[in-house]
Every structure is written in C-alpha cells, then in structure tokens.
CSV table of N, CA and C in Angstrom, one decimal:
chain,number,residue,atom,x,y,z
A,1,MET,N,12.4,17.4,11.6
A,1,MET,CA,13.1,16.3,11.2
A,1,MET,C,14.5,16.8,10.7
A,2,GLY,N,15.6,16.1,11.1
A,2,GLY,CA,16.9,16.4,10.9
A,2,GLY,C,17.4,16.2,9.4
A,3,PHE,N,17.1,17.3,8.6
A,3,PHE,CA,17.4,17.2,7.2
A,3,PHE,C,18.8,16.7,6.8
A,4,ASP,N,19.7,17.1,7.6
A,4,ASP,CA,21.1,16.9,7.2
A,4,ASP,C,21.2,15.3,7.4
A,5,GLN,N,20.6,14.8,8.4
A,5,GLN,CA,20.8,13.4,8.7
A,5,GLN,C,20.1,12.4,7.7
A,6,ILE,N,19.1,13.0,7.1
A,6,ILE,CA,18.4,12.1,6.1
A,6,ILE,C,18.5,12.6,4.7
A,7,SER,N,19.3,13.5,4.3
A,7,SER,CA,19.3,14.1,3.0
A,7,SER,C,19.7,13.1,1.9
A,8,ASN,N,20.3,12.0,2.3
A,8,ASN,CA,20.7,11.0,1.3
A,8,ASN,C,19.9,9.7,1.4
A,9,THR,N,18.6,10.0,1.9
A,9,THR,CA,17.7,8.8,2.1
A,9,THR,C,16.5,9.0,1.1
A,10,ALA,N,16.1,7.9,0.6
A,10,ALA,CA,14.9,7.9,-0.4
A,10,ALA,C,14.0,6.8,0.1
A,11,ILE,N,12.7,6.9,-0.3
A,11,ILE,CA,11.7,5.8,-0.1
A,11,ILE,C,11.6,5.1,-1.5
A,12,LEU,N,11.6,3.9,-1.4
A,12,LEU,CA,11.4,3.1,-2.7
A,12,LEU,C,10.1,2.2,-2.4
A,13,VAL,N,9.1,2.6,-3.1
A,13,VAL,CA,7.9,1.9,-3.1
A,13,VAL,C,7.8,0.9,-4.2
A,14,PHE,N,8.0,-0.5,-3.7
A,14,PHE,CA,8.3,-1.6,-4.6
A,14,PHE,C,7.0,-2.4,-4.5
A,15,ALA,N,6.1,-2.3,-5.7
A,15,ALA,CA,4.8,-2.7,-5.7
A,15,ALA,C,4.3,-3.4,-6.7
A,16,ASN,N,3.3,-4.1,-6.5
A,16,ASN,CA,2.5,-4.8,-7.7
A,16,ASN,C,1.5,-3.7,-8.1
A,17,SER,N,0.9,-3.9,-9.2
A,17,SER,CA,-0.2,-3.0,-9.7
A,17,SER,C,-1.4,-3.4,-8.6
A,18,PRO,N,-2.3,-2.5,-8.3
A,18,PRO,CA,-3.5,-2.9,-7.4
A,18,PRO,C,-4.3,-4.0,-8.0
A,19,GLU,N,-4.3,-4.2,-9.3
A,19,GLU,CA,-5.1,-5.4,-9.8
A,19,GLU,C,-4.4,-6.7,-9.4
A,20,GLU,N,-3.0,-6.7,-9.7
A,20,GLU,CA,-2.3,-8.0,-9.2
A,20,GLU,C,-2.2,-8.2,-7.7
A,21,GLU,N,-2.1,-7.1,-7.0
A,21,GLU,CA,-2.1,-7.1,-5.6
A,21,GLU,C,-3.4,-7.9,-5.1
A,22,ALA,N,-4.5,-7.4,-5.7
A,22,ALA,CA,-5.8,-8.0,-5.3
A,22,ALA,C,-6.0,-9.5,-5.7
A,23,LYS,N,-5.4,-9.9,-6.8
A,23,LYS,CA,-5.4,-11.3,-7.1
A,23,LYS,C,-4.5,-12.1,-6.2
A,24,GLN,N,-3.4,-11.6,-5.7
A,24,GLN,CA,-2.5,-12.5,-5.0
A,24,GLN,C,-3.0,-12.4,-3.5
A,25,LYS,N,-3.6,-11.3,-3.0
A,25,LYS,CA,-3.9,-11.2,-1.5
A,25,LYS,C,-5.2,-11.5,-1.1
A,26,ARG,N,-6.2,-11.2,-2.1
A,26,ARG,CA,-7.6,-11.5,-1.7
A,26,ARG,C,-8.0,-10.8,-0.3
A,27,PHE,N,-8.1,-9.4,-0.4
A,27,PHE,CA,-8.2,-8.7,0.8
A,27,PHE,C,-9.7,-9.1,1.3
A,28,LEU,N,-10.5,-9.3,0.6
A,28,LEU,CA,-11.9,-9.7,1.0
A,28,LEU,C,-12.3,-10.9,0.2
A,29,PRO,N,-12.0,-12.1,0.8
A,29,PRO,CA,-12.3,-13.4,0.1
A,29,PRO,C,-13.7,-13.4,-0.5
A,30,GLY,N,-13.8,-13.9,-1.8
A,30,GLY,CA,-15.0,-14.1,-2.5
A,30,GLY,C,-15.4,-13.0,-3.3
A,31,SER,N,-14.6,-11.8,-3.3
A,31,SER,CA,-14.9,-10.7,-4.1
A,31,SER,C,-13.6,-10.0,-4.6
A,32,ILE,N,-13.4,-10.4,-5.8
A,32,ILE,CA,-12.1,-9.9,-6.4
A,32,ILE,C,-12.4,-8.4,-6.8
A,33,ARG,N,-13.6,-8.0,-7.1
A,33,ARG,CA,-13.8,-6.5,-7.3
A,33,ARG,C,-13.6,-5.8,-6.1
A,34,LYS,N,-14.0,-6.3,-4.9
A,34,LYS,CA,-13.9,-5.4,-3.6
A,34,LYS,C,-12.4,-5.5,-3.2
A,35,SER,N,-11.7,-6.6,-3.4
A,35,SER,CA,-10.3,-6.9,-3.2
A,35,SER,C,-9.6,-5.8,-4.0
A,36,ARG,N,-9.9,-5.6,-5.2
A,36,ARG,CA,-9.2,-4.6,-6.1
A,36,ARG,C,-9.5,-3.3,-5.8
A,37,GLN,N,-10.7,-2.9,-5.2
A,37,GLN,CA,-11.0,-1.6,-4.6
A,37,GLN,C,-10.0,-1.3,-3.4
A,38,ILE,N,-9.9,-2.3,-2.6
A,38,ILE,CA,-9.3,-2.1,-1.3
A,38,ILE,C,-7.6,-1.9,-1.7
A,39,ALA,N,-7.3,-2.7,-2.6
A,39,ALA,CA,-5.7,-2.6,-3.2
A,39,ALA,C,-5.5,-1.1,-3.7
A,40,LYS,N,-6.5,-0.6,-4.5
A,40,LYS,CA,-6.3,0.6,-5.1
A,40,LYS,C,-6.2,1.8,-4.0
A,41,LEU,N,-7.2,1.5,-3.0
A,41,LEU,CA,-7.2,2.6,-1.9
A,41,LEU,C,-5.9,2.4,-1.1
A,42,LEU,N,-5.2,1.3,-0.8
A,42,LEU,CA,-4.1,1.1,-0.1
A,42,LEU,C,-2.9,1.6,-1.0
A,43,PHE,N,-2.9,1.4,-2.2
A,43,PHE,CA,-1.8,1.9,-3.0
A,43,PHE,C,-1.8,3.4,-3.2
A,44,ARG,N,-3.0,3.9,-3.2
A,44,ARG,CA,-2.9,5.4,-3.3
A,44,ARG,C,-2.6,6.1,-2.0
A,45,ARG,N,-3.0,5.5,-0.9
A,45,ARG,CA,-2.8,6.0,0.4
A,45,ARG,C,-1.2,5.9,0.7
A,46,THR,N,-0.7,4.7,0.4
A,46,THR,CA,0.7,4.6,0.5
A,46,THR,C,1.6,5.6,-0.2
A,47,LEU,N,1.3,5.8,-1.5
A,47,LEU,CA,2.0,6.8,-2.1
A,47,LEU,C,1.7,8.2,-1.5
A,48,LYS,N,0.5,8.4,-1.1
A,48,LYS,CA,0.2,9.9,-0.5
A,48,LYS,C,1.1,10.0,0.8
A,49,VAL,N,1.1,9.0,1.7
A,49,VAL,CA,1.8,9.1,2.9
A,49,VAL,C,3.3,9.1,2.7
A,50,ALA,N,3.7,8.4,1.7
A,50,ALA,CA,5.4,8.4,1.3
A,50,ALA,C,5.6,9.9,1.0
A,51,ARG,N,4.8,10.5,0.2
A,51,ARG,CA,5.2,11.8,-0.3
A,51,ARG,C,5.1,12.8,0.8
A,52,GLN,N,4.1,12.5,1.8
A,52,GLN,CA,4.0,13.5,2.9
A,52,GLN,C,5.1,13.4,3.8
A,53,SER,N,6.0,12.4,3.7
A,53,SER,CA,7.2,12.3,4.6
A,53,SER,C,8.3,13.3,4.3
A,54,GLN,N,8.2,13.9,3.1
A,54,GLN,CA,9.0,15.0,2.6
A,54,GLN,C,10.3,14.3,2.2
A,55,LEU,N,10.4,13.0,2.0
A,55,LEU,CA,11.6,12.3,1.5
A,55,LEU,C,11.3,12.0,0.0
A,56,PRO,N,12.4,11.9,-0.9
A,56,PRO,CA,12.1,11.5,-2.2
A,56,PRO,C,11.5,10.2,-2.3
A,57,VAL,N,10.6,10.0,-3.2
A,57,VAL,CA,9.8,8.7,-3.4
A,57,VAL,C,10.1,8.2,-4.8
A,58,PHE,N,10.5,6.9,-4.9
A,58,PHE,CA,10.6,6.2,-6.1
A,58,PHE,C,9.5,5.0,-6.1
A,59,LEU,N,8.7,5.2,-7.2
A,59,LEU,CA,7.6,4.1,-7.3
A,59,LEU,C,8.3,3.1,-8.3
A,60,VAL,N,8.3,1.9,-8.1
A,60,VAL,CA,8.8,0.7,-9.0
A,60,VAL,C,7.7,-0.3,-9.0
A,61,GLN,N,6.9,-0.2,-10.1
A,61,GLN,CA,5.9,-1.1,-10.3
A,61,GLN,C,6.5,-2.3,-11.4
A,62,PRO,N,5.6,-3.3,-11.5
A,62,PRO,CA,6.1,-4.5,-12.3
A,62,PRO,C,6.7,-4.1,-13.6
A,63,SER,N,5.9,-3.2,-14.3
A,63,SER,CA,6.5,-2.7,-15.6
A,63,SER,C,8.0,-2.1,-15.7
A,64,ASP,N,8.4,-1.7,-14.5
A,64,ASP,CA,9.6,-1.0,-14.3
A,64,ASP,C,10.6,-1.9,-13.7
A,65,GLN,N,10.3,-3.2,-13.3
A,65,GLN,CA,11.0,-4.2,-12.5
A,65,GLN,C,11.9,-5.0,-13.5
A,66,LYS,N,13.1,-5.2,-13.3
A,66,LYS,CA,14.0,-6.0,-14.1
A,66,LYS,C,14.6,-7.1,-13.4
A,67,GLY,N,14.5,-8.4,-14.0
A,67,GLY,CA,15.1,-9.6,-13.3
A,67,GLY,C,14.0,-10.8,-13.3
A,68,ASP,N,14.7,-11.9,-13.0
A,68,ASP,CA,13.8,-13.1,-13.1
A,68,ASP,C,13.2,-13.7,-11.8
A,69,SER,N,13.8,-13.1,-10.7
A,69,SER,CA,13.2,-13.4,-9.4
A,69,SER,C,12.9,-12.2,-8.7
A,70,PHE,N,12.3,-12.4,-7.5
A,70,PHE,CA,11.9,-11.2,-6.7
A,70,PHE,C,13.1,-10.6,-6.1
A,71,GLN,N,14.1,-11.3,-5.8
A,71,GLN,CA,15.5,-10.8,-5.3
A,71,GLN,C,16.1,-10.0,-6.3
A,72,GLU,N,16.2,-10.5,-7.5
A,72,GLU,CA,16.8,-9.6,-8.7
A,72,GLU,C,16.1,-8.4,-9.0
A,73,ARG,N,14.8,-8.5,-9.0
A,73,ARG,CA,13.9,-7.4,-9.2
A,73,ARG,C,14.1,-6.2,-8.2
A,74,LEU,N,14.0,-6.6,-7.0
A,74,LEU,CA,14.4,-5.8,-5.9
A,74,LEU,C,15.7,-5.1,-5.8
A,75,ALA,N,16.7,-6.0,-6.0
A,75,ALA,CA,18.2,-5.5,-6.0
A,75,ALA,C,18.4,-4.5,-7.1
A,76,ASN,N,17.7,-4.8,-8.3
A,76,ASN,CA,18.0,-3.8,-9.5
A,76,ASN,C,17.2,-2.6,-9.1
A,77,ALA,N,16.1,-2.5,-8.6
A,77,ALA,CA,15.3,-1.3,-8.0
A,77,ALA,C,16.1,-0.6,-7.1
A,78,MET,N,16.9,-1.2,-6.2
A,78,MET,CA,17.7,-0.5,-5.1
A,78,MET,C,18.9,0.1,-5.9
A,79,GLU,N,19.5,-0.7,-6.9
A,79,GLU,CA,20.6,-0.2,-7.5
A,79,GLU,C,20.2,1.1,-8.3
A,80,SER,N,19.1,1.1,-8.9
A,80,SER,CA,18.7,2.4,-9.7
A,80,SER,C,18.5,3.6,-8.8
A,81,VAL,N,18.1,3.4,-7.5
A,81,VAL,CA,17.9,4.5,-6.6
A,81,VAL,C,19.3,5.0,-6.1
A,82,TRP,N,20.2,4.0,-5.8
A,82,TRP,CA,21.6,4.2,-5.5
A,82,TRP,C,22.3,5.1,-6.5
A,83,ALA,N,22.0,4.7,-7.8
A,83,ALA,CA,22.7,5.4,-8.9
A,83,ALA,C,22.2,6.9,-9.0
A,84,LYS,N,21.1,7.2,-8.4
A,84,LYS,CA,20.6,8.6,-8.4
A,84,LYS,C,21.3,9.4,-7.1
A,85,GLY,N,22.2,8.7,-6.4
A,85,GLY,CA,22.9,9.4,-5.4
A,85,GLY,C,22.4,9.3,-3.9
A,86,TYR,N,21.3,8.4,-3.8
A,86,TYR,CA,20.8,8.2,-2.5
A,86,TYR,C,21.5,6.9,-1.7
A,87,GLN,N,22.0,7.2,-0.7
A,87,GLN,CA,22.9,6.1,-0.1
A,87,GLN,C,22.1,5.2,0.8
A,88,LYS,N,20.9,5.7,1.2
A,88,LYS,CA,20.0,4.9,2.2
A,88,LYS,C,18.6,4.9,1.7
A,89,GLN,N,17.9,3.8,1.9
A,89,GLN,CA,16.7,3.6,1.2
A,89,GLN,C,15.6,3.0,2.3
A,90,LEU,N,14.4,3.5,2.3
A,90,LEU,CA,13.5,2.8,3.0
A,90,LEU,C,12.6,2.1,2.0
A,91,ILE,N,12.3,0.8,2.1
A,91,ILE,CA,11.7,0.0,1.0
A,91,ILE,C,10.4,-0.4,1.6
A,92,ILE,N,9.3,0.0,0.9
A,92,ILE,CA,7.9,-0.4,1.5
A,92,ILE,C,7.1,-0.9,0.3
A,93,GLY,N,6.2,-1.8,0.6
A,93,GLY,CA,5.1,-2.1,-0.4
A,93,GLY,C,4.0,-1.2,-0.4
A,94,SER,N,3.0,-1.6,-0.9
A,94,SER,CA,1.8,-0.8,-1.1
A,94,SER,C,0.7,-1.1,-0.3
A,95,ASP,N,0.8,-2.0,0.6
A,95,ASP,CA,-0.3,-2.5,1.4
A,95,ASP,C,0.0,-2.4,2.9
A,96,THR,N,0.4,-1.1,3.4
A,96,THR,CA,0.7,-0.9,4.8
A,96,THR,C,-0.2,0.1,5.4
A,97,PRO,N,-1.3,-0.2,5.9
A,97,PRO,CA,-2.5,0.7,6.2
A,97,PRO,C,-1.9,1.5,7.5
A,98,GLY,N,-1.1,1.1,8.3
A,98,GLY,CA,-0.7,1.8,9.5
A,98,GLY,C,0.6,2.8,9.4
A,99,LEU,N,1.0,2.9,8.1
A,99,LEU,CA,2.1,3.6,7.7
A,99,LEU,C,1.7,5.2,7.9
A,100,SER,N,2.6,6.0,8.5
A,100,SER,CA,2.4,7.4,8.5
A,100,SER,C,3.8,8.2,8.1
A,101,PRO,N,3.6,9.4,7.8
A,101,PRO,CA,4.9,10.2,7.5
A,101,PRO,C,5.8,10.2,8.7
A,102,GLY,N,5.3,10.3,9.9
A,102,GLY,CA,6.1,10.4,11.0
A,102,GLY,C,6.9,9.0,11.2
A,103,ILE,N,6.2,7.8,11.0
A,103,ILE,CA,7.0,6.6,11.0
A,103,ILE,C,8.2,6.6,10.0
A,104,LEU,N,7.8,6.9,8.8
A,104,LEU,CA,8.9,7.0,7.6
A,104,LEU,C,10.1,7.9,8.1
A,105,GLN,N,9.8,9.0,8.7
A,105,GLN,CA,10.8,10.1,9.1
A,105,GLN,C,11.7,9.5,10.2
A,106,LYS,N,11.0,8.8,11.2
A,106,LYS,CA,11.7,8.2,12.4
A,106,LYS,C,12.6,7.1,11.7
A,107,ALA,N,12.1,6.2,10.7
A,107,ALA,CA,12.8,5.1,10.2
A,107,ALA,C,14.0,5.7,9.4
A,108,ALA,N,14.0,6.9,8.8
A,108,ALA,CA,15.0,7.4,7.9
A,108,ALA,C,16.2,7.9,8.9
A,109,LEU,N,15.7,8.4,10.1
A,109,LEU,CA,16.7,8.9,11.1
A,109,LEU,C,17.5,7.7,11.6
A,110,GLN,N,16.8,6.5,11.8
A,110,GLN,CA,17.4,5.3,12.3
A,110,GLN,C,18.3,4.7,11.4
A,111,LEU,N,18.4,5.0,10.1
A,111,LEU,CA,19.3,4.3,9.1
A,111,LEU,C,20.7,4.9,9.4
C-alpha cells in the first residue's frame, strides 16, 4: 500500500447500534433475536476489517452523532474527522459483509 498516498485518509464507520440495526433491517424476518445476532456479527466484522486495513478508524455510533437529520449527523461526523487532520475519508456502515482490508486500501488509493 502506498502509505504516502493515503497517509491523510481515515475510515469513518457511521453506524447504528446492532440493536437498532436489527430493528430497522430485520436480517431474518420473524426473529428479532436472530436479526440482532446477525447485526452484532456484522458490526464486529466491519470494525475488524476496517482496522485490518491499517488506516485510522473512527467509529461514530448514535450516541456520538449530532444533528437533527441523517445529513446533519453525517456531515458533523465528517467534520470531526477533518478536524483531526484527515483530508480524505472512506465512509462505511456496519453491514457490509463483502468488505475486505484490500478493498478499503484500494478505495483509499482512489481518493
């Protein structure tokens, strides 16, 4: 990975809690318990993969989000990462099963 090319790039994981994600998406219709388990697994996996990319990772969950609309909350989260000195951001949710460290690294190089 060309570190010089991506040294100012961070990953912003903009996510609901696994419990809220399960309520909204119902990964397994008819079973909120199973949906919650799936959401937790996806959440943990996403964080693990993001960290394996060797890029800085910032997790922004609902308790950290500021604003009245999705757009405001996302913009404020992005601003907080820019304020830390990162000029480029990859923004991902917590439910991307096909994500890999290599995909994140390639995306960072494309920014």
